[in-house]
Amino acid sequence: MIEVEVHQQLRQLLRQSPEAVWPHQLTMARMVARGLRLGRSTLIQVPAGGQHRLSYLLPALMWPDATLLCAPAPVQAQILGEEIPWLQQTLQLHKPVLQKDRWPEPDFRGLLLVDPLDWLQARLGKDTSEVPMGIPLILDGAEDLEDWAYQALTVTLEASHWQQLRQLFPAEAEQLSQIQVSLSLQLLRRPLCRCLLHADEQVHLDAALSLVAGYPGWLPDPWDQIRRRLRDPVSHWVWWAETDRETGRLTLHHSPAALHEWLAPIWATQPVVIIGEALDLDRQAATYRRRLGLPDLTPLRFASGESWPRSGEAELFLYLPRLPLPNSPLFRDHLLQELKKLIPQTQGFVAVLVSDRPLQAQVGAALAAEFGSRVRVNSLSPGERGILVCDWLHWLHHKASLPCPELLAIVTLPFPSVEDPRVAARVQYLQRTQQDWFRQYLLPVAAAQLQRAVAPLRQNLHSSQDSSSPTRWVAILDSRIITRSYGVSLLNALGPTLRVEQRSQLFV
């Protein structure tokens, strides 16, 4: 069986290369190999750092039939540049490996690397000629799968598309222009630059589509895509807009309210091994699977900190001061006082996560006045002793290339903001279907982001063998984590930590 062959080869490889050792390498490799042999779908939650890649690359290279690997471009570059050549040379593996945006030929039996967005667009567009159905799929980076699916399913209307429609229908050009102007003026009066369209605003789009509804022939995309979507009474769609008040530019987006009804048919066409970092609160990943329409599959989770030997001195500390709640007018002043007392006691890199734009600017300005040029806002090169003030998206996307912080200060918990129209649409859909929108959506997403945010600190502790290395610690300055009932779930999601009650205990 391939599981036995993979186990033997990997064990021999790990003996020769101790730097590749990860406690769960053999277990995960056998699980991936079993999924390939039985055609059984698997969902695997892994810690950060990429140490798990060997566990799926070896089975994929040893599997005799065609295999599809979806991974982001940086991961593909590392796999093709380092890991696959090393495995091929060390173990004399001769399976063809190809990087391409479409299936090369019908009888291809190698390993094909594809960008996840390209694969999703082909599948969601029902273009089965791109990748044949039934080919086993390994998808790495599933923590971003929801974002990729939203991108693949979102249709965008810009000013050029309105002009295109006017040129195609010159008799209705004046009416189309009036509709576009009326809609733009109405949306520019809204307080938010990104917002869901109300019913009285969608009336304008319905009027524009009704003008061309009787046209039996071809319509240019994206108008034709939208016309076909609106004919489907089952699917749930929402309109949302982005406005630029300086230029008056309006961009409209047509997105799904929920992803599961679109993704569920995809998983039925091929066995999948879905691998991601901190996907859900529990091992079964029930809420994550529900959001993405995943079928009954084998779940497996390797949590951060499990099965690693502790160094004794290197410990991840967690500091939870009791400050006013973030919606209190006193929060900003207490937050700045706390940061100004914490940062001088660190010798290394400090990261401060705050996504609220006005508060981020205020924190950046106050810390720059106190600590000078060390402070950077949303920078990619803050320096080894820098103080980086950034939003959650910046940190999660670039944490692998930034220094490991000695202090990670989390200003507010990373709950998805309902000011984001995609989040608001998801919440409204769950409310309409009488589901617990907080426990099934907001809380699992916040817990997953917390786990991914602290992953570099925990990974650094595990890899460091120097007892004199600095202590890594996390300060969560949002008191909801200790005053709300859901705080226990968030603390459990962080994994093993040593909680410190007072600031004076941190640097002893």
PDB file of C-alpha atoms in Angstrom, residues 19-270:
ATOM      1  CA  GLU A  19      16.099  19.771  10.251  1.00  0.00           C
ATOM      2  CA  ALA A  20      12.884  18.587   8.521  1.00  0.00           C
ATOM      3  CA  VAL A  21      11.552  16.883  11.657  1.00  0.00           C
ATOM      4  CA  TRP A  22       8.028  17.819  12.693  1.00  0.00           C
ATOM      5  CA  PRO A  23       6.278  15.667  15.339  1.00  0.00           C
ATOM      6  CA  HIS A  24       3.281  14.925  13.109  1.00  0.00           C
ATOM      7  CA  GLN A  25       5.096  14.430   9.799  1.00  0.00           C
ATOM      8  CA  LEU A  26       4.540  10.654   9.570  1.00  0.00           C
ATOM      9  CA  THR A  27       0.916  10.788  10.752  1.00  0.00           C
ATOM     10  CA  MET A  28      -0.088  13.448   8.254  1.00  0.00           C
ATOM     11  CA  ALA A  29       1.785  11.783   5.391  1.00  0.00           C
ATOM     12  CA  ARG A  30      -0.034   8.495   5.999  1.00  0.00           C
ATOM     13  CA  MET A  31      -3.375  10.330   6.134  1.00  0.00           C
ATOM     14  CA  VAL A  32      -2.719  12.081   2.802  1.00  0.00           C
ATOM     15  CA  ALA A  33      -1.576   8.834   1.192  1.00  0.00           C
ATOM     16  CA  ARG A  34      -4.691   7.061   2.482  1.00  0.00           C
ATOM     17  CA  GLY A  35      -6.898   9.800   1.041  1.00  0.00           C
ATOM     18  CA  LEU A  36      -5.248   9.407  -2.377  1.00  0.00           C
ATOM     19  CA  ARG A  37      -5.648   5.620  -2.345  1.00  0.00           C
ATOM     20  CA  LEU A  38      -9.252   5.476  -1.139  1.00  0.00           C
ATOM     21  CA  GLY A  39     -10.494   8.661  -2.777  1.00  0.00           C
ATOM     22  CA  ARG A  40     -11.541   9.798   0.699  1.00  0.00           C
ATOM     23  CA  SER A  41     -11.688  13.541   1.349  1.00  0.00           C
ATOM     24  CA  THR A  42      -9.742  14.881   4.338  1.00  0.00           C
ATOM     25  CA  LEU A  43      -9.574  18.202   6.190  1.00  0.00           C
ATOM     26  CA  ILE A  44      -6.312  18.828   8.060  1.00  0.00           C
ATOM     27  CA  GLN A  45      -5.634  21.774  10.364  1.00  0.00           C
ATOM     28  CA  VAL A  46      -1.902  22.478  10.764  1.00  0.00           C
ATOM     29  CA  PRO A  47       0.263  24.984  12.679  1.00  0.00           C
ATOM     30  CA  ALA A  48       1.898  27.861  10.848  1.00  0.00           C
ATOM     31  CA  GLY A  49       5.321  27.696   9.283  1.00  0.00           C
ATOM     32  CA  GLY A  50       5.023  25.362   6.311  1.00  0.00           C
ATOM     33  CA  GLN A  51       6.695  22.419   8.061  1.00  0.00           C
ATOM     34  CA  HIS A  52       3.749  20.250   6.976  1.00  0.00           C
ATOM     35  CA  ARG A  53       4.455  20.498   3.231  1.00  0.00           C
ATOM     36  CA  LEU A  54       6.753  17.506   3.180  1.00  0.00           C
ATOM     37  CA  SER A  55       3.831  15.424   4.466  1.00  0.00           C
ATOM     38  CA  TYR A  56       1.740  15.977   1.331  1.00  0.00           C
ATOM     39  CA  LEU A  57       4.478  16.455  -1.287  1.00  0.00           C
ATOM     40  CA  LEU A  58       5.948  12.991  -0.766  1.00  0.00           C
ATOM     41  CA  PRO A  59       2.595  11.139  -1.169  1.00  0.00           C
ATOM     42  CA  ALA A  60       1.750  13.308  -4.196  1.00  0.00           C
ATOM     43  CA  LEU A  61       5.068  12.436  -5.871  1.00  0.00           C
ATOM     44  CA  MET A  62       4.797   8.744  -5.015  1.00  0.00           C
ATOM     45  CA  TRP A  63       1.147   8.384  -6.113  1.00  0.00           C
ATOM     46  CA  PRO A  64       1.272   6.759  -9.581  1.00  0.00           C
ATOM     47  CA  ASP A  65      -1.658   8.690 -11.083  1.00  0.00           C
ATOM     48  CA  ALA A  66      -2.302  12.342 -11.806  1.00  0.00           C
ATOM     49  CA  THR A  67      -2.545  14.718  -8.848  1.00  0.00           C
ATOM     50  CA  LEU A  68      -3.580  18.358  -8.618  1.00  0.00           C
ATOM     51  CA  LEU A  69      -1.957  20.712  -6.093  1.00  0.00           C
ATOM     52  CA  CYS A  70      -3.506  24.135  -5.460  1.00  0.00           C
ATOM     53  CA  ALA A  71      -1.349  26.554  -3.461  1.00  0.00           C
ATOM     54  CA  PRO A  72      -0.683  30.327  -3.476  1.00  0.00           C
ATOM     55  CA  ALA A  73       2.117  31.642  -5.668  1.00  0.00           C
ATOM     56  CA  PRO A  74       4.711  32.090  -2.843  1.00  0.00           C
ATOM     57  CA  VAL A  75       4.146  28.514  -1.686  1.00  0.00           C
ATOM     58  CA  GLN A  76       4.425  27.211  -5.238  1.00  0.00           C
ATOM     59  CA  ALA A  77       7.704  29.091  -5.707  1.00  0.00           C
ATOM     60  CA  GLN A  78       9.192  27.510  -2.596  1.00  0.00           C
ATOM     61  CA  ILE A  79       7.920  24.043  -3.501  1.00  0.00           C
ATOM     62  CA  LEU A  80       9.309  24.186  -7.044  1.00  0.00           C
ATOM     63  CA  GLY A  81      12.559  25.877  -6.057  1.00  0.00           C
ATOM     64  CA  GLU A  82      13.510  23.873  -2.971  1.00  0.00           C
ATOM     65  CA  GLU A  83      11.345  21.027  -1.736  1.00  0.00           C
ATOM     66  CA  ILE A  84      10.449  19.084  -4.887  1.00  0.00           C
ATOM     67  CA  PRO A  85      14.027  19.108  -6.331  1.00  0.00           C
ATOM     68  CA  TRP A  86      15.322  17.921  -2.949  1.00  0.00           C
ATOM     69  CA  LEU A  87      12.797  15.073  -2.764  1.00  0.00           C
ATOM     70  CA  GLN A  88      13.392  14.041  -6.384  1.00  0.00           C
ATOM     71  CA  GLN A  89      17.147  13.949  -5.951  1.00  0.00           C
ATOM     72  CA  THR A  90      17.201  12.304  -2.517  1.00  0.00           C
ATOM     73  CA  LEU A  91      14.589   9.612  -3.160  1.00  0.00           C
ATOM     74  CA  GLN A  92      14.989   9.263  -6.946  1.00  0.00           C
ATOM     75  CA  LEU A  93      11.359  10.170  -7.686  1.00  0.00           C
ATOM     76  CA  HIS A  94      10.611  10.645 -11.385  1.00  0.00           C
ATOM     77  CA  LYS A  95       6.973  11.774 -11.475  1.00  0.00           C
ATOM     78  CA  PRO A  96       6.556  14.772 -13.855  1.00  0.00           C
ATOM     79  CA  VAL A  97       5.879  18.094 -12.130  1.00  0.00           C
ATOM     80  CA  LEU A  98       4.323  20.961 -14.057  1.00  0.00           C
ATOM     81  CA  GLN A  99       3.129  24.471 -13.167  1.00  0.00           C
ATOM     82  CA  LYS A 100       0.329  25.606 -15.466  1.00  0.00           C
ATOM     83  CA  ASP A 101      -3.074  27.339 -15.402  1.00  0.00           C
ATOM     84  CA  ARG A 102      -4.827  24.540 -17.302  1.00  0.00           C
ATOM     85  CA  TRP A 103      -4.640  20.774 -17.653  1.00  0.00           C
ATOM     86  CA  PRO A 104      -1.788  19.973 -20.100  1.00  0.00           C
ATOM     87  CA  GLU A 105      -3.216  16.915 -21.903  1.00  0.00           C
ATOM     88  CA  PRO A 106      -5.823  14.193 -21.272  1.00  0.00           C
ATOM     89  CA  ASP A 107      -3.287  11.448 -20.463  1.00  0.00           C
ATOM     90  CA  PHE A 108      -1.083  13.565 -18.154  1.00  0.00           C
ATOM     91  CA  ARG A 109      -0.212  11.514 -15.050  1.00  0.00           C
ATOM     92  CA  GLY A 110       2.084  13.901 -13.219  1.00  0.00           C
ATOM     93  CA  LEU A 111       1.724  16.501 -10.468  1.00  0.00           C
ATOM     94  CA  LEU A 112       0.158  19.754 -11.674  1.00  0.00           C
ATOM     95  CA  LEU A 113       0.529  22.955  -9.626  1.00  0.00           C
ATOM     96  CA  VAL A 114      -2.335  25.415 -10.151  1.00  0.00           C
ATOM     97  CA  ASP A 115      -3.210  28.751  -8.581  1.00  0.00           C
ATOM     98  CA  PRO A 116      -6.287  28.276  -6.340  1.00  0.00           C
ATOM     99  CA  LEU A 117      -8.132  31.219  -7.899  1.00  0.00           C
ATOM    100  CA  ASP A 118      -7.613  29.833 -11.422  1.00  0.00           C
ATOM    101  CA  TRP A 119      -8.904  26.445 -10.317  1.00  0.00           C
ATOM    102  CA  LEU A 120     -11.952  27.923  -8.588  1.00  0.00           C
ATOM    103  CA  GLN A 121     -12.835  30.122 -11.562  1.00  0.00           C
ATOM    104  CA  ALA A 122     -12.672  27.108 -13.860  1.00  0.00           C
ATOM    105  CA  ARG A 123     -14.814  24.973 -11.560  1.00  0.00           C
ATOM    106  CA  LEU A 124     -17.335  27.666 -10.640  1.00  0.00           C
ATOM    107  CA  GLY A 125     -17.590  28.663 -14.274  1.00  0.00           C
ATOM    108  CA  LYS A 126     -18.469  25.044 -15.082  1.00  0.00           C
ATOM    109  CA  ASP A 127     -15.464  24.881 -17.429  1.00  0.00           C
ATOM    110  CA  THR A 128     -14.565  21.222 -16.994  1.00  0.00           C
ATOM    111  CA  SER A 129     -12.104  21.358 -19.878  1.00  0.00           C
ATOM    112  CA  GLU A 130      -9.592  23.187 -17.682  1.00  0.00           C
ATOM    113  CA  VAL A 131      -9.080  20.351 -15.160  1.00  0.00           C
ATOM    114  CA  PRO A 132     -10.686  16.912 -15.611  1.00  0.00           C
ATOM    115  CA  MET A 133     -13.040  15.803 -12.866  1.00  0.00           C
ATOM    116  CA  GLY A 134     -12.038  12.982 -10.564  1.00  0.00           C
ATOM    117  CA  ILE A 135      -8.382  14.033 -10.234  1.00  0.00           C
ATOM    118  CA  PRO A 136      -7.334  14.025  -6.533  1.00  0.00           C
ATOM    119  CA  LEU A 137      -6.867  17.575  -5.261  1.00  0.00           C
ATOM    120  CA  ILE A 138      -4.520  18.750  -2.511  1.00  0.00           C
ATOM    121  CA  LEU A 139      -5.335  22.324  -1.474  1.00  0.00           C
ATOM    122  CA  ASP A 140      -2.820  24.097   0.774  1.00  0.00           C
ATOM    123  CA  GLY A 141      -3.702  27.454   2.359  1.00  0.00           C
ATOM    124  CA  ALA A 142      -7.373  26.751   3.058  1.00  0.00           C
ATOM    125  CA  GLU A 143      -7.460  29.619   5.563  1.00  0.00           C
ATOM    126  CA  ASP A 144      -7.860  31.855   2.470  1.00  0.00           C
ATOM    127  CA  LEU A 145     -10.314  29.595   0.630  1.00  0.00           C
ATOM    128  CA  GLU A 146     -13.344  31.735   1.480  1.00  0.00           C
ATOM    129  CA  ASP A 147     -11.666  34.868   0.122  1.00  0.00           C
ATOM    130  CA  TRP A 148     -10.655  33.059  -3.078  1.00  0.00           C
ATOM    131  CA  ALA A 149     -14.202  31.784  -3.570  1.00  0.00           C
ATOM    132  CA  TYR A 150     -15.675  35.268  -3.060  1.00  0.00           C
ATOM    133  CA  GLN A 151     -13.228  36.667  -5.630  1.00  0.00           C
ATOM    134  CA  ALA A 152     -14.106  33.958  -8.121  1.00  0.00           C
ATOM    135  CA  LEU A 153     -17.861  34.485  -7.695  1.00  0.00           C
ATOM    136  CA  THR A 154     -17.940  38.288  -7.554  1.00  0.00           C
ATOM    137  CA  VAL A 155     -18.893  40.158 -10.717  1.00  0.00           C
ATOM    138  CA  THR A 156     -17.849  43.818 -10.886  1.00  0.00           C
ATOM    139  CA  LEU A 157     -19.523  46.680 -12.755  1.00  0.00           C
ATOM    140  CA  GLU A 158     -17.410  49.752 -13.489  1.00  0.00           C
ATOM    141  CA  ALA A 159     -18.015  52.937 -15.491  1.00  0.00           C
ATOM    142  CA  SER A 160     -16.596  51.350 -18.651  1.00  0.00           C
ATOM    143  CA  HIS A 161     -19.248  48.628 -18.528  1.00  0.00           C
ATOM    144  CA  TRP A 162     -22.038  51.227 -18.473  1.00  0.00           C
ATOM    145  CA  GLN A 163     -20.454  52.927 -21.480  1.00  0.00           C
ATOM    146  CA  GLN A 164     -20.252  49.567 -23.244  1.00  0.00           C
ATOM    147  CA  LEU A 165     -23.976  49.003 -22.663  1.00  0.00           C
ATOM    148  CA  ARG A 166     -24.869  52.463 -23.984  1.00  0.00           C
ATOM    149  CA  GLN A 167     -22.930  51.796 -27.159  1.00  0.00           C
ATOM    150  CA  LEU A 168     -24.737  48.493 -27.648  1.00  0.00           C
ATOM    151  CA  PHE A 169     -28.170  50.084 -27.056  1.00  0.00           C
ATOM    152  CA  PRO A 170     -27.980  53.663 -28.427  1.00  0.00           C
ATOM    153  CA  ALA A 171     -31.777  54.068 -28.266  1.00  0.00           C
ATOM    154  CA  GLU A 172     -31.697  53.532 -24.494  1.00  0.00           C
ATOM    155  CA  ALA A 173     -28.397  55.385 -23.911  1.00  0.00           C
ATOM    156  CA  GLU A 174     -30.004  58.448 -22.316  1.00  0.00           C
ATOM    157  CA  GLN A 175     -32.107  56.376 -19.922  1.00  0.00           C
ATOM    158  CA  LEU A 176     -29.069  54.273 -18.961  1.00  0.00           C
ATOM    159  CA  SER A 177     -27.075  57.444 -18.257  1.00  0.00           C
ATOM    160  CA  GLN A 178     -29.849  58.820 -16.038  1.00  0.00           C
ATOM    161  CA  ILE A 179     -30.006  55.535 -14.114  1.00  0.00           C
ATOM    162  CA  GLN A 180     -26.239  55.512 -13.593  1.00  0.00           C
ATOM    163  CA  VAL A 181     -26.157  59.127 -12.391  1.00  0.00           C
ATOM    164  CA  SER A 182     -29.137  58.690 -10.047  1.00  0.00           C
ATOM    165  CA  LEU A 183     -27.627  55.589  -8.486  1.00  0.00           C
ATOM    166  CA  SER A 184     -24.220  57.256  -8.081  1.00  0.00           C
ATOM    167  CA  LEU A 185     -25.672  60.327  -6.369  1.00  0.00           C
ATOM    168  CA  GLN A 186     -27.738  58.190  -4.033  1.00  0.00           C
ATOM    169  CA  LEU A 187     -24.751  56.063  -2.999  1.00  0.00           C
ATOM    170  CA  LEU A 188     -22.416  59.033  -2.588  1.00  0.00           C
ATOM    171  CA  ARG A 189     -24.772  60.341   0.095  1.00  0.00           C
ATOM    172  CA  ARG A 190     -24.228  57.182   2.147  1.00  0.00           C
ATOM    173  CA  PRO A 191     -21.790  57.642   5.095  1.00  0.00           C
ATOM    174  CA  LEU A 192     -19.691  54.556   4.266  1.00  0.00           C
ATOM    175  CA  CYS A 193     -17.574  54.181   1.156  1.00  0.00           C
ATOM    176  CA  ARG A 194     -18.312  50.428   1.061  1.00  0.00           C
ATOM    177  CA  CYS A 195     -21.890  49.394   1.690  1.00  0.00           C
ATOM    178  CA  LEU A 196     -24.674  46.988   0.794  1.00  0.00           C
ATOM    179  CA  LEU A 197     -27.282  48.346  -1.584  1.00  0.00           C
ATOM    180  CA  HIS A 198     -30.735  48.978  -0.139  1.00  0.00           C
ATOM    181  CA  ALA A 199     -33.895  47.941  -1.939  1.00  0.00           C
ATOM    182  CA  ASP A 200     -34.546  51.486  -3.224  1.00  0.00           C
ATOM    183  CA  GLU A 201     -31.030  51.541  -4.706  1.00  0.00           C
ATOM    184  CA  GLN A 202     -31.324  48.148  -6.361  1.00  0.00           C
ATOM    185  CA  VAL A 203     -34.386  49.465  -8.186  1.00  0.00           C
ATOM    186  CA  HIS A 204     -32.045  51.446 -10.449  1.00  0.00           C
ATOM    187  CA  LEU A 205     -30.141  48.324 -11.451  1.00  0.00           C
ATOM    188  CA  ASP A 206     -33.380  46.447 -12.044  1.00  0.00           C
ATOM    189  CA  ALA A 207     -34.486  49.280 -14.324  1.00  0.00           C
ATOM    190  CA  ALA A 208     -31.228  49.138 -16.296  1.00  0.00           C
ATOM    191  CA  LEU A 209     -31.495  45.378 -16.743  1.00  0.00           C
ATOM    192  CA  SER A 210     -35.166  45.621 -17.729  1.00  0.00           C
ATOM    193  CA  LEU A 211     -34.213  47.918 -20.616  1.00  0.00           C
ATOM    194  CA  VAL A 212     -32.113  45.143 -22.137  1.00  0.00           C
ATOM    195  CA  ALA A 213     -34.073  42.159 -20.811  1.00  0.00           C
ATOM    196  CA  GLY A 214     -35.955  41.675 -24.061  1.00  0.00           C
ATOM    197  CA  TYR A 215     -32.765  41.545 -26.112  1.00  0.00           C
ATOM    198  CA  PRO A 216     -32.553  37.887 -27.253  1.00  0.00           C
ATOM    199  CA  GLY A 217     -28.953  37.971 -28.393  1.00  0.00           C
ATOM    200  CA  TRP A 218     -25.532  38.296 -26.861  1.00  0.00           C
ATOM    201  CA  LEU A 219     -24.767  40.742 -24.050  1.00  0.00           C
ATOM    202  CA  PRO A 220     -21.223  41.664 -23.036  1.00  0.00           C
ATOM    203  CA  ASP A 221     -19.878  40.469 -19.718  1.00  0.00           C
ATOM    204  CA  PRO A 222     -20.412  41.230 -16.910  1.00  0.00           C
ATOM    205  CA  TRP A 223     -23.970  42.181 -17.889  1.00  0.00           C
ATOM    206  CA  ASP A 224     -24.687  38.750 -19.343  1.00  0.00           C
ATOM    207  CA  GLN A 225     -23.394  37.021 -16.181  1.00  0.00           C
ATOM    208  CA  ILE A 226     -25.648  39.163 -14.014  1.00  0.00           C
ATOM    209  CA  ARG A 227     -28.671  38.554 -16.270  1.00  0.00           C
ATOM    210  CA  ARG A 228     -28.148  34.783 -16.009  1.00  0.00           C
ATOM    211  CA  ARG A 229     -27.703  34.986 -12.239  1.00  0.00           C
ATOM    212  CA  LEU A 230     -30.921  36.903 -11.687  1.00  0.00           C
ATOM    213  CA  ARG A 231     -32.866  34.243 -13.571  1.00  0.00           C
ATOM    214  CA  ASP A 232     -31.935  31.707 -10.878  1.00  0.00           C
ATOM    215  CA  PRO A 233     -34.536  32.025  -8.083  1.00  0.00           C
ATOM    216  CA  VAL A 234     -32.688  29.626  -5.761  1.00  0.00           C
ATOM    217  CA  SER A 235     -29.293  31.302  -5.336  1.00  0.00           C
ATOM    218  CA  HIS A 236     -28.810  34.175  -2.896  1.00  0.00           C
ATOM    219  CA  TRP A 237     -26.987  37.237  -4.241  1.00  0.00           C
ATOM    220  CA  VAL A 238     -26.283  40.722  -2.911  1.00  0.00           C
ATOM    221  CA  TRP A 239     -25.248  44.010  -4.475  1.00  0.00           C
ATOM    222  CA  TRP A 240     -22.637  46.151  -2.755  1.00  0.00           C
ATOM    223  CA  ALA A 241     -20.834  49.307  -3.775  1.00  0.00           C
ATOM    224  CA  GLU A 242     -17.513  51.105  -3.436  1.00  0.00           C
ATOM    225  CA  THR A 243     -17.531  54.866  -3.893  1.00  0.00           C
ATOM    226  CA  ASP A 244     -14.705  57.359  -4.281  1.00  0.00           C
ATOM    227  CA  ARG A 245     -15.967  60.726  -3.089  1.00  0.00           C
ATOM    228  CA  GLU A 246     -13.026  62.665  -4.550  1.00  0.00           C
ATOM    229  CA  THR A 247     -13.604  61.468  -8.101  1.00  0.00           C
ATOM    230  CA  GLY A 248     -17.268  60.468  -7.859  1.00  0.00           C
ATOM    231  CA  ARG A 249     -16.339  57.027  -9.153  1.00  0.00           C
ATOM    232  CA  LEU A 250     -18.763  54.189  -8.421  1.00  0.00           C
ATOM    233  CA  THR A 251     -17.931  50.475  -8.534  1.00  0.00           C
ATOM    234  CA  LEU A 252     -20.680  47.890  -8.067  1.00  0.00           C
ATOM    235  CA  HIS A 253     -20.175  44.270  -7.055  1.00  0.00           C
ATOM    236  CA  HIS A 254     -22.531  41.300  -7.315  1.00  0.00           C
ATOM    237  CA  SER A 255     -21.529  38.620  -4.780  1.00  0.00           C
ATOM    238  CA  PRO A 256     -23.019  35.517  -3.174  1.00  0.00           C
ATOM    239  CA  ALA A 257     -24.599  35.894   0.247  1.00  0.00           C
ATOM    240  CA  ALA A 258     -23.376  32.397   1.161  1.00  0.00           C
ATOM    241  CA  LEU A 259     -20.731  30.179  -0.410  1.00  0.00           C
ATOM    242  CA  HIS A 260     -21.865  26.675   0.495  1.00  0.00           C
ATOM    243  CA  GLU A 261     -24.497  26.388  -2.221  1.00  0.00           C
ATOM    244  CA  TRP A 262     -21.860  27.113  -4.862  1.00  0.00           C
ATOM    245  CA  LEU A 263     -18.936  25.147  -3.451  1.00  0.00           C
ATOM    246  CA  ALA A 264     -20.794  21.983  -2.398  1.00  0.00           C
ATOM    247  CA  PRO A 265     -21.131  20.644  -5.988  1.00  0.00           C
ATOM    248  CA  ILE A 266     -17.375  21.050  -6.547  1.00  0.00           C
ATOM    249  CA  TRP A 267     -16.360  18.739  -3.713  1.00  0.00           C
ATOM    250  CA  ALA A 268     -18.545  15.970  -5.187  1.00  0.00           C
ATOM    251  CA  THR A 269     -16.484  15.886  -8.407  1.00  0.00           C
ATOM    252  CA  GLN A 270     -13.141  14.783  -6.920  1.00  0.00           C
TER     253      GLN A 270
END
